[in-house]
Amino acid sequence: MIKISPSPTLAIDAKVKELQKKGINIINLSLGEPDFPTPDYIKKSAILALKNDYTHYTQTQGILELRQVICEKLKKDNHILYYPSEIIVGVGTKQILYEAFQVLCNKNDEVLIPKPLWSTYVEQIKLAGGRPVFKLSNKTKIILINSPRNPDGNVLSLADIKEIAEIAIKNKIYIISDEIYEKIIYDKKHISIASLNEKIKNLTITINGFSKAYAMTGWRVGYAAGPRKIIETMSALQSQTTSNTCSISQYAALGALLGPQKDLIKMVKEFNKRRKYVCQKLSEIKSLSFTVPDGAFYIFIKINSKNSVKFCHDLLKIAKVAVVPGEAFLTPGYFRLSFATSLDNLTKGLERIKKFCD
Ligand code: PLP
């Protein structure tokens, strides 16, 4: 346990809050959550659940109505057929990922993750006794894909996904597909790997959650869909740890999927506006380079040095702008800028970054 690193993004957020408390004006571009409130219709579902006294333990895998609606969502949006028995709802995508690694990893099993990557995967794989690796080998047990990806907004193409599926089927490798940014996508289309064919579906755990698409980070609802035996084992683990996620949150999530999706569309439109603005402003800074993100609300920016921890430290100290160093994504020489904040904040932040870099 001593070897587990705490979440670097949460640590930066704590540092920012500490400086802000001292009255220092910090522009925080490190955030990993939408800056929008949870839509009203979702809050109303939660209030109704409270009024109806839905305040007790639920089934470990989650209330049946929610799992049924998740199945409908997966059929309609992702073209994958699952039964409610093949779904588990947990305390955020983070817990669901944790359970998936615990269930699938034996000691020293290799989990292949493309870089840059979200560091939680690495720590959770280590907790499960597995080994995070960055190259395919004959010990690879799982390939983890995350599209759109944190931290660079990369979206896998159909050709990429087909190739990964072929490798997985040929070598009997499991796929964990973290699709939490599925809805936050701009010019491209999201494709779920499990939708390709039955063979890859039988090897895949499709993971998603409500945090990003519905601005529900605090409610803690995530889910997995996959082969029944794996889901049942994840459920056994969950039954001995957190039991179910909060009953009220489950009804809120049910409301989120059943309700109108216009808040989501509005939010993504706003993110897209910001994305274009940030890319335009960043392209005016000579010492920085980046690839335009196709999804999520981050840009991963290359700097002129390998030591991005120092760059980010100085940026915070001198320019009073908080971003996340590439080291947090096992990719030094970069930093992650989040545009999940107002255009006003982005304008001020980018002015400060330009001045600092120039
Ligand atoms: N997966 C990725 C790639 C993320 O970036 C995050 C949060 O930042 C999560 C999962 C966790 O989401 P949740 O709030 O559902 O635990």
Tab-separated table of C-alpha atoms and ligand atoms in Angstrom:
chain	number	residue	atom	x	y	z
A	1	MET	CA	0.000	0.000	0.000
A	2	ILE	CA	2.921	2.308	0.710
A	3	LYS	CA	3.836	2.013	-2.979
A	4	ILE	CA	0.508	3.473	-4.123
A	5	SER	CA	0.768	7.020	-5.446
A	6	PRO	CA	-2.096	9.363	-4.624
A	7	SER	CA	-4.024	10.899	-7.534
A	8	PRO	CA	-1.827	13.726	-8.935
A	9	THR	CA	-4.804	15.712	-10.250
A	10	LEU	CA	-6.548	15.629	-6.882
A	11	ALA	CA	-3.263	16.696	-5.237
A	12	ILE	CA	-2.960	19.699	-7.583
A	13	ASP	CA	-6.550	20.646	-6.863
A	14	ALA	CA	-5.815	20.576	-3.124
A	15	LYS	CA	-2.757	22.828	-3.660
A	16	VAL	CA	-4.831	25.294	-5.728
A	17	LYS	CA	-7.507	25.448	-3.031
A	18	GLU	CA	-4.841	26.091	-0.393
A	19	LEU	CA	-3.374	29.005	-2.419
A	20	GLN	CA	-6.835	30.413	-3.157
A	21	LYS	CA	-7.621	30.329	0.555
A	22	LYS	CA	-4.578	32.552	1.109
A	23	GLY	CA	-6.206	35.076	-1.248
A	24	ILE	CA	-3.925	34.322	-4.237
A	25	ASN	CA	-5.713	34.636	-7.578
A	26	ILE	CA	-5.138	31.302	-9.327
A	27	ILE	CA	-6.595	30.325	-12.697
A	28	ASN	CA	-7.294	26.643	-12.346
A	29	LEU	CA	-6.988	24.765	-15.648
A	30	SER	CA	-6.324	21.408	-14.001
A	31	LEU	CA	-9.909	20.302	-13.437
A	32	GLY	CA	-11.163	16.888	-14.486
A	33	GLU	CA	-14.870	17.611	-14.205
A	34	PRO	CA	-17.485	19.636	-16.084
A	35	ASP	CA	-18.017	23.101	-14.595
A	36	PHE	CA	-21.774	22.827	-15.239
A	37	PRO	CA	-24.294	21.977	-12.533
A	38	THR	CA	-26.089	18.625	-12.673
A	39	PRO	CA	-29.176	19.273	-14.883
A	40	ASP	CA	-32.385	20.048	-12.982
A	41	TYR	CA	-34.342	17.070	-14.300
A	42	ILE	CA	-31.724	14.750	-12.808
A	43	LYS	CA	-31.886	16.505	-9.435
A	44	LYS	CA	-35.680	16.151	-9.564
A	45	SER	CA	-35.348	12.367	-10.015
A	46	ALA	CA	-33.190	12.275	-6.886
A	47	ILE	CA	-35.688	14.381	-4.907
A	48	LEU	CA	-38.509	12.095	-5.999
A	49	ALA	CA	-36.487	9.053	-4.889
A	50	LEU	CA	-36.046	10.643	-1.459
A	51	LYS	CA	-39.766	11.415	-1.240
A	52	ASN	CA	-40.529	7.812	-2.172
A	53	ASP	CA	-38.233	6.598	0.621
A	54	TYR	CA	-35.850	4.818	-1.727
A	55	THR	CA	-33.266	5.114	1.000
A	56	HIS	CA	-32.312	1.514	1.682
A	57	TYR	CA	-29.759	-0.980	0.413
A	58	THR	CA	-30.335	-1.927	-3.201
A	59	GLN	CA	-29.239	-5.025	-5.078
A	60	THR	CA	-25.432	-5.010	-5.189
A	61	GLN	CA	-25.420	-4.888	-8.997
A	62	GLY	CA	-27.739	-1.871	-8.894
A	63	ILE	CA	-31.507	-1.384	-9.113
A	64	LEU	CA	-33.051	-3.422	-11.907
A	65	GLU	CA	-34.735	-0.394	-13.567
A	66	LEU	CA	-31.363	1.325	-13.943
A	67	ARG	CA	-29.681	-1.781	-15.325
A	68	GLN	CA	-32.540	-2.224	-17.796
A	69	VAL	CA	-32.225	1.356	-18.980
A	70	ILE	CA	-28.437	0.981	-19.248
A	71	CYS	CA	-29.054	-2.052	-21.503
A	72	GLU	CA	-31.374	0.048	-23.662
A	73	LYS	CA	-28.744	2.792	-23.830
A	74	LEU	CA	-26.029	0.323	-24.812
A	75	LYS	CA	-28.290	-1.091	-27.534
A	76	LYS	CA	-29.350	2.282	-28.915
A	77	ASP	CA	-26.101	4.265	-28.634
A	78	ASN	CA	-23.474	1.566	-28.822
A	79	HIS	CA	-25.186	-1.254	-30.751
A	80	ILE	CA	-24.350	-3.889	-28.140
A	81	LEU	CA	-26.887	-6.277	-26.660
A	82	TYR	CA	-26.572	-6.959	-22.944
A	83	TYR	CA	-28.972	-8.358	-20.334
A	84	PRO	CA	-29.411	-6.635	-16.949
A	85	SER	CA	-27.593	-9.615	-15.365
A	86	GLU	CA	-24.521	-8.561	-17.379
A	87	ILE	CA	-24.473	-5.055	-15.883
A	88	ILE	CA	-23.015	-3.857	-12.588
A	89	VAL	CA	-23.450	-0.334	-11.198
A	90	GLY	CA	-20.835	0.890	-8.735
A	91	VAL	CA	-19.386	3.877	-6.884
A	92	GLY	CA	-18.148	5.742	-9.949
A	93	THR	CA	-16.203	4.384	-12.878
A	94	LYS	CA	-13.181	4.339	-10.591
A	95	GLN	CA	-14.633	1.583	-8.408
A	96	ILE	CA	-15.835	-0.351	-11.438
A	97	LEU	CA	-12.346	-0.236	-12.987
A	98	TYR	CA	-10.827	-1.299	-9.674
A	99	GLU	CA	-13.139	-4.307	-9.503
A	100	ALA	CA	-12.431	-5.277	-13.106
A	101	PHE	CA	-8.658	-5.327	-12.451
A	102	GLN	CA	-9.124	-7.226	-9.177
A	103	VAL	CA	-11.204	-9.870	-10.933
A	104	LEU	CA	-9.116	-10.275	-14.086
A	105	CYS	CA	-5.524	-9.871	-12.865
A	106	ASN	CA	-3.579	-12.707	-11.358
A	107	LYS	CA	-0.148	-11.971	-9.910
A	108	ASN	CA	2.202	-10.504	-12.538
A	109	ASP	CA	-0.388	-10.536	-15.323
A	110	GLU	CA	0.421	-7.807	-17.796
A	111	VAL	CA	-2.031	-5.062	-18.653
A	112	LEU	CA	-1.145	-3.147	-21.786
A	113	ILE	CA	-2.036	0.548	-21.709
A	114	PRO	CA	-1.264	2.988	-24.517
A	115	LYS	CA	0.465	6.206	-23.409
A	116	PRO	CA	-0.327	8.903	-22.431
A	117	LEU	CA	-2.583	7.370	-19.836
A	118	TRP	CA	-4.660	8.224	-16.812
A	119	SER	CA	-2.485	7.262	-13.841
A	120	THR	CA	-5.332	5.660	-11.879
A	121	TYR	CA	-5.074	2.645	-14.203
A	122	VAL	CA	-1.451	2.083	-13.228
A	123	GLU	CA	-2.100	2.262	-9.496
A	124	GLN	CA	-5.199	0.067	-9.676
A	125	ILE	CA	-3.382	-2.577	-11.739
A	126	LYS	CA	-0.581	-2.632	-9.149
A	127	LEU	CA	-3.185	-2.976	-6.378
A	128	ALA	CA	-4.512	-6.054	-8.180
A	129	GLY	CA	-0.998	-7.580	-8.350
A	130	GLY	CA	-0.804	-7.003	-12.093
A	131	ARG	CA	1.869	-5.233	-14.106
A	132	PRO	CA	1.109	-2.162	-16.193
A	133	VAL	CA	3.101	-2.439	-19.447
A	134	PHE	CA	3.381	-0.426	-22.626
A	135	LYS	CA	4.294	-3.139	-25.139
A	136	LEU	CA	2.409	-6.247	-26.219
A	137	SER	CA	3.992	-9.532	-25.093
A	138	ASN	CA	2.963	-13.157	-24.686
A	139	LYS	CA	2.114	-12.359	-21.049
A	140	THR	CA	-0.445	-9.684	-21.970
A	141	LYS	CA	-3.706	-10.582	-20.277
A	142	ILE	CA	-5.632	-7.344	-20.783
A	143	ILE	CA	-5.511	-4.390	-23.172
A	144	LEU	CA	-6.945	-1.219	-21.744
A	145	ILE	CA	-8.429	1.292	-24.141
A	146	ASN	CA	-9.791	4.707	-23.284
A	147	SER	CA	-11.451	6.558	-26.139
A	148	PRO	CA	-11.917	9.511	-26.101
A	149	ARG	CA	-8.801	9.564	-23.991
A	150	ASN	CA	-7.725	11.435	-20.902
A	151	PRO	CA	-5.344	13.402	-21.193
A	152	ASP	CA	-5.165	14.168	-24.938
A	153	GLY	CA	-8.713	13.702	-26.243
A	154	ASN	CA	-7.543	11.099	-28.752
A	155	VAL	CA	-10.393	9.122	-30.373
A	156	LEU	CA	-9.705	5.651	-31.789
A	157	SER	CA	-10.811	5.160	-35.395
A	158	LEU	CA	-12.788	2.140	-36.601
A	159	ALA	CA	-9.584	0.822	-38.205
A	160	ASP	CA	-7.690	1.137	-34.875
A	161	ILE	CA	-10.463	-0.616	-32.996
A	162	LYS	CA	-10.717	-3.438	-35.532
A	163	GLU	CA	-6.974	-4.014	-35.316
A	164	ILE	CA	-7.011	-4.093	-31.510
A	165	ALA	CA	-9.963	-6.515	-31.596
A	166	GLU	CA	-8.162	-8.830	-34.015
A	167	ILE	CA	-5.087	-8.945	-31.769
A	168	ALA	CA	-7.260	-9.585	-28.709
A	169	ILE	CA	-9.253	-12.397	-30.332
A	170	LYS	CA	-6.154	-14.055	-31.794
A	171	ASN	CA	-4.311	-14.031	-28.457
A	172	LYS	CA	-7.318	-14.407	-26.105
A	173	ILE	CA	-6.643	-11.077	-24.446
A	174	TYR	CA	-9.345	-9.288	-22.468
A	175	ILE	CA	-10.282	-5.729	-23.319
A	176	ILE	CA	-11.240	-3.160	-20.716
A	177	SER	CA	-12.811	-0.288	-22.606
A	178	ASP	CA	-13.188	2.890	-20.541
A	179	GLU	CA	-15.764	4.895	-22.495
A	180	ILE	CA	-16.497	7.573	-19.896
A	181	TYR	CA	-15.881	10.446	-22.347
A	182	GLU	CA	-18.037	8.835	-25.047
A	183	LYS	CA	-20.531	11.696	-25.211
A	184	ILE	CA	-17.937	14.453	-25.114
A	185	ILE	CA	-16.801	14.126	-28.683
A	186	TYR	CA	-16.529	16.709	-31.482
A	187	ASP	CA	-16.007	15.885	-35.143
A	188	LYS	CA	-15.588	12.121	-34.819
A	189	LYS	CA	-17.848	9.193	-33.906
A	190	HIS	CA	-17.474	6.983	-30.855
A	191	ILE	CA	-17.279	3.250	-31.525
A	192	SER	CA	-17.569	0.635	-28.797
A	193	ILE	CA	-15.192	-2.239	-29.407
A	194	ALA	CA	-17.727	-4.774	-28.076
A	195	SER	CA	-20.090	-3.835	-30.917
A	196	LEU	CA	-17.772	-5.296	-33.584
A	197	ASN	CA	-18.676	-8.959	-33.148
A	198	GLU	CA	-19.628	-11.634	-30.611
A	199	LYS	CA	-16.046	-12.906	-30.181
A	200	ILE	CA	-14.690	-9.546	-29.055
A	201	LYS	CA	-17.811	-8.859	-26.998
A	202	ASN	CA	-17.091	-12.034	-25.011
A	203	LEU	CA	-13.624	-10.701	-24.145
A	204	THR	CA	-14.644	-7.112	-23.379
A	205	ILE	CA	-15.743	-5.233	-20.303
A	206	THR	CA	-17.369	-2.002	-21.458
A	207	ILE	CA	-17.096	0.647	-18.762
A	208	ASN	CA	-18.927	3.943	-18.578
A	209	GLY	CA	-20.376	6.355	-16.019
A	210	PHE	CA	-22.425	9.461	-15.392
A	211	SER	CA	-19.715	11.804	-14.059
A	212	LYS	CA	-18.686	13.527	-17.268
A	213	ALA	CA	-21.674	13.363	-19.641
A	214	TYR	CA	-24.224	14.440	-17.031
A	215	ALA	CA	-21.992	16.611	-14.817
A	216	MET	CA	-22.516	14.154	-11.942
A	217	THR	CA	-19.004	13.679	-10.535
A	218	GLY	CA	-20.175	13.936	-6.927
A	219	TRP	CA	-22.999	11.423	-7.260
A	220	ARG	CA	-20.604	8.530	-7.863
A	221	VAL	CA	-22.262	6.303	-10.434
A	222	GLY	CA	-20.381	4.175	-12.940
A	223	TYR	CA	-21.134	0.841	-14.566
A	224	ALA	CA	-19.687	-2.096	-16.438
A	225	ALA	CA	-21.224	-4.400	-19.020
A	226	GLY	CA	-19.551	-7.693	-19.775
A	227	PRO	CA	-19.596	-11.491	-19.647
A	228	ARG	CA	-21.899	-12.636	-16.850
A	229	LYS	CA	-19.251	-14.617	-14.938
A	230	ILE	CA	-16.960	-11.593	-14.718
A	231	ILE	CA	-19.794	-9.240	-13.721
A	232	GLU	CA	-20.956	-11.696	-11.038
A	233	THR	CA	-17.445	-11.887	-9.607
A	234	MET	CA	-17.146	-8.101	-9.584
A	235	SER	CA	-20.485	-8.063	-7.798
A	236	ALA	CA	-19.238	-10.540	-5.168
A	237	LEU	CA	-16.277	-8.232	-4.511
A	238	GLN	CA	-18.544	-5.195	-4.361
A	239	SER	CA	-20.931	-6.985	-1.985
A	240	GLN	CA	-18.034	-7.363	0.463
A	241	THR	CA	-16.790	-3.784	0.116
A	242	THR	CA	-19.207	-0.933	-0.673
A	243	SER	CA	-22.383	-3.000	-1.339
A	244	ASN	CA	-24.356	-0.799	-3.709
A	245	THR	CA	-23.676	2.776	-4.717
A	246	CYS	CA	-26.004	5.321	-3.090
A	247	SER	CA	-29.681	4.488	-3.800
A	248	ILE	CA	-30.581	8.135	-4.476
A	249	SER	CA	-27.704	8.455	-6.941
A	250	GLN	CA	-28.962	5.378	-8.786
A	251	TYR	CA	-32.389	6.965	-9.239
A	252	ALA	CA	-30.712	10.180	-10.361
A	253	ALA	CA	-28.750	8.170	-12.942
A	254	LEU	CA	-31.965	6.493	-14.078
A	255	GLY	CA	-33.490	9.959	-14.535
A	256	ALA	CA	-30.386	11.076	-16.458
A	257	LEU	CA	-30.793	8.341	-19.076
A	258	LEU	CA	-34.585	8.574	-19.330
A	259	GLY	CA	-34.772	12.364	-19.543
A	260	PRO	CA	-34.192	14.790	-22.405
A	261	GLN	CA	-30.556	14.896	-23.499
A	262	LYS	CA	-30.586	18.593	-24.406
A	263	ASP	CA	-28.421	19.722	-21.452
A	264	LEU	CA	-25.772	17.276	-22.567
A	265	ILE	CA	-25.885	18.582	-26.138
A	266	LYS	CA	-25.663	22.172	-24.868
A	267	MET	CA	-22.701	21.323	-22.658
A	268	VAL	CA	-20.782	19.623	-25.487
A	269	LYS	CA	-21.494	22.597	-27.781
A	270	GLU	CA	-19.995	24.895	-25.152
A	271	PHE	CA	-16.955	22.624	-24.725
A	272	ASN	CA	-16.477	22.697	-28.488
A	273	LYS	CA	-16.523	26.498	-28.530
A	274	ARG	CA	-13.891	26.557	-25.798
A	275	ARG	CA	-11.816	23.881	-27.523
A	276	LYS	CA	-11.604	25.989	-30.676
A	277	TYR	CA	-10.748	29.110	-28.704
A	278	VAL	CA	-8.014	27.387	-26.665
A	279	CYS	CA	-6.468	25.751	-29.752
A	280	GLN	CA	-6.398	29.122	-31.536
A	281	LYS	CA	-4.729	30.853	-28.573
A	282	LEU	CA	-2.244	28.031	-27.984
A	283	SER	CA	-1.168	28.041	-31.620
A	284	GLU	CA	0.040	31.620	-31.049
A	285	ILE	CA	2.572	30.414	-28.466
A	286	LYS	CA	5.720	29.421	-30.346
A	287	SER	CA	7.300	27.160	-27.708
A	288	LEU	CA	4.223	24.923	-27.357
A	289	SER	CA	2.804	22.283	-29.690
A	290	PHE	CA	-0.260	20.049	-29.497
A	291	THR	CA	-2.694	17.864	-31.382
A	292	VAL	CA	-6.261	19.145	-31.547
A	293	PRO	CA	-8.358	16.897	-29.269
A	294	ASP	CA	-11.285	15.044	-30.851
A	295	GLY	CA	-12.984	14.355	-27.548
A	296	ALA	CA	-13.021	14.919	-23.758
A	297	PHE	CA	-12.203	18.399	-22.402
A	298	TYR	CA	-8.424	18.337	-22.266
A	299	ILE	CA	-5.504	19.368	-24.454
A	300	PHE	CA	-2.146	17.668	-23.958
A	301	ILE	CA	0.562	20.197	-24.750
A	302	LYS	CA	4.219	19.578	-25.553
A	303	ILE	CA	6.773	21.904	-23.993
A	304	ASN	CA	10.441	22.554	-24.769
A	305	SER	CA	11.722	20.585	-21.790
A	306	LYS	CA	11.495	17.062	-20.432
A	307	ASN	CA	10.868	18.325	-16.923
A	308	SER	CA	7.199	19.204	-16.996
A	309	VAL	CA	6.888	19.003	-13.201
A	310	LYS	CA	9.232	21.992	-12.961
A	311	PHE	CA	7.423	23.802	-15.788
A	312	CYS	CA	4.042	23.343	-14.068
A	313	HIS	CA	5.482	24.289	-10.694
A	314	ASP	CA	6.917	27.518	-12.127
A	315	LEU	CA	3.733	28.232	-14.060
A	316	LEU	CA	1.777	28.013	-10.828
A	317	LYS	CA	4.306	29.996	-8.793
A	318	ILE	CA	5.012	32.759	-11.308
A	319	ALA	CA	1.999	32.937	-13.628
A	320	LYS	CA	-0.562	31.640	-11.103
A	321	VAL	CA	-2.022	29.097	-13.510
A	322	ALA	CA	-2.606	25.470	-12.484
A	323	VAL	CA	-2.255	22.668	-15.048
A	324	VAL	CA	-1.259	18.999	-14.678
A	325	PRO	CA	2.292	17.872	-15.598
A	326	GLY	CA	2.733	15.086	-18.153
A	327	GLU	CA	4.480	12.976	-15.507
A	328	ALA	CA	0.993	12.355	-14.076
A	329	PHE	CA	0.215	10.574	-17.369
A	330	LEU	CA	3.584	8.831	-17.558
A	331	THR	CA	4.522	11.186	-20.380
A	332	PRO	CA	7.037	13.855	-19.268
A	333	GLY	CA	7.591	16.888	-21.479
A	334	TYR	CA	3.886	17.730	-21.676
A	335	PHE	CA	1.164	19.304	-19.591
A	336	ARG	CA	-2.598	18.812	-19.576
A	337	LEU	CA	-4.848	21.832	-19.847
A	338	SER	CA	-8.531	21.361	-19.070
A	339	PHE	CA	-11.106	23.541	-20.789
A	340	ALA	CA	-13.845	22.478	-18.378
A	341	THR	CA	-13.902	26.039	-17.100
A	342	SER	CA	-15.438	29.333	-18.285
A	343	LEU	CA	-14.245	31.187	-21.400
A	344	ASP	CA	-13.408	34.076	-19.098
A	345	ASN	CA	-11.068	31.884	-17.047
A	346	LEU	CA	-9.585	30.383	-20.200
A	347	THR	CA	-8.911	33.834	-21.649
A	348	LYS	CA	-7.112	34.980	-18.491
A	349	GLY	CA	-5.272	31.665	-18.108
A	350	LEU	CA	-4.037	31.629	-21.696
A	351	GLU	CA	-2.868	35.241	-21.499
A	352	ARG	CA	-0.828	34.302	-18.432
A	353	ILE	CA	0.566	31.150	-20.090
A	354	LYS	CA	1.591	33.144	-23.187
A	355	LYS	CA	3.326	35.774	-21.094
A	356	PHE	CA	5.095	33.078	-19.067
A	357	CYS	CA	6.260	31.163	-22.164
A	358	ASP	CA	7.309	34.269	-24.094
B	1	PLP	N1	-11.891	7.199	-16.468
B	1	PLP	C1	-11.230	8.271	-16.920
B	1	PLP	C2	-10.441	8.172	-18.169
B	1	PLP	C3	-11.256	9.476	-16.201
B	1	PLP	O1	-10.587	10.536	-16.644
B	1	PLP	C4	-11.999	9.537	-14.994
B	1	PLP	C5	-12.030	10.761	-14.172
B	1	PLP	O2	-11.285	11.689	-14.323
B	1	PLP	C6	-12.676	8.391	-14.563
B	1	PLP	C7	-12.595	7.242	-15.321
B	1	PLP	C8	-13.403	8.346	-13.251
B	1	PLP	O3	-14.724	8.685	-13.312
B	1	PLP	P1	-15.744	8.461	-12.112
B	1	PLP	O4	-16.088	9.811	-11.603
B	1	PLP	O5	-16.921	7.777	-12.765
B	1	PLP	O6	-15.105	7.604	-11.088
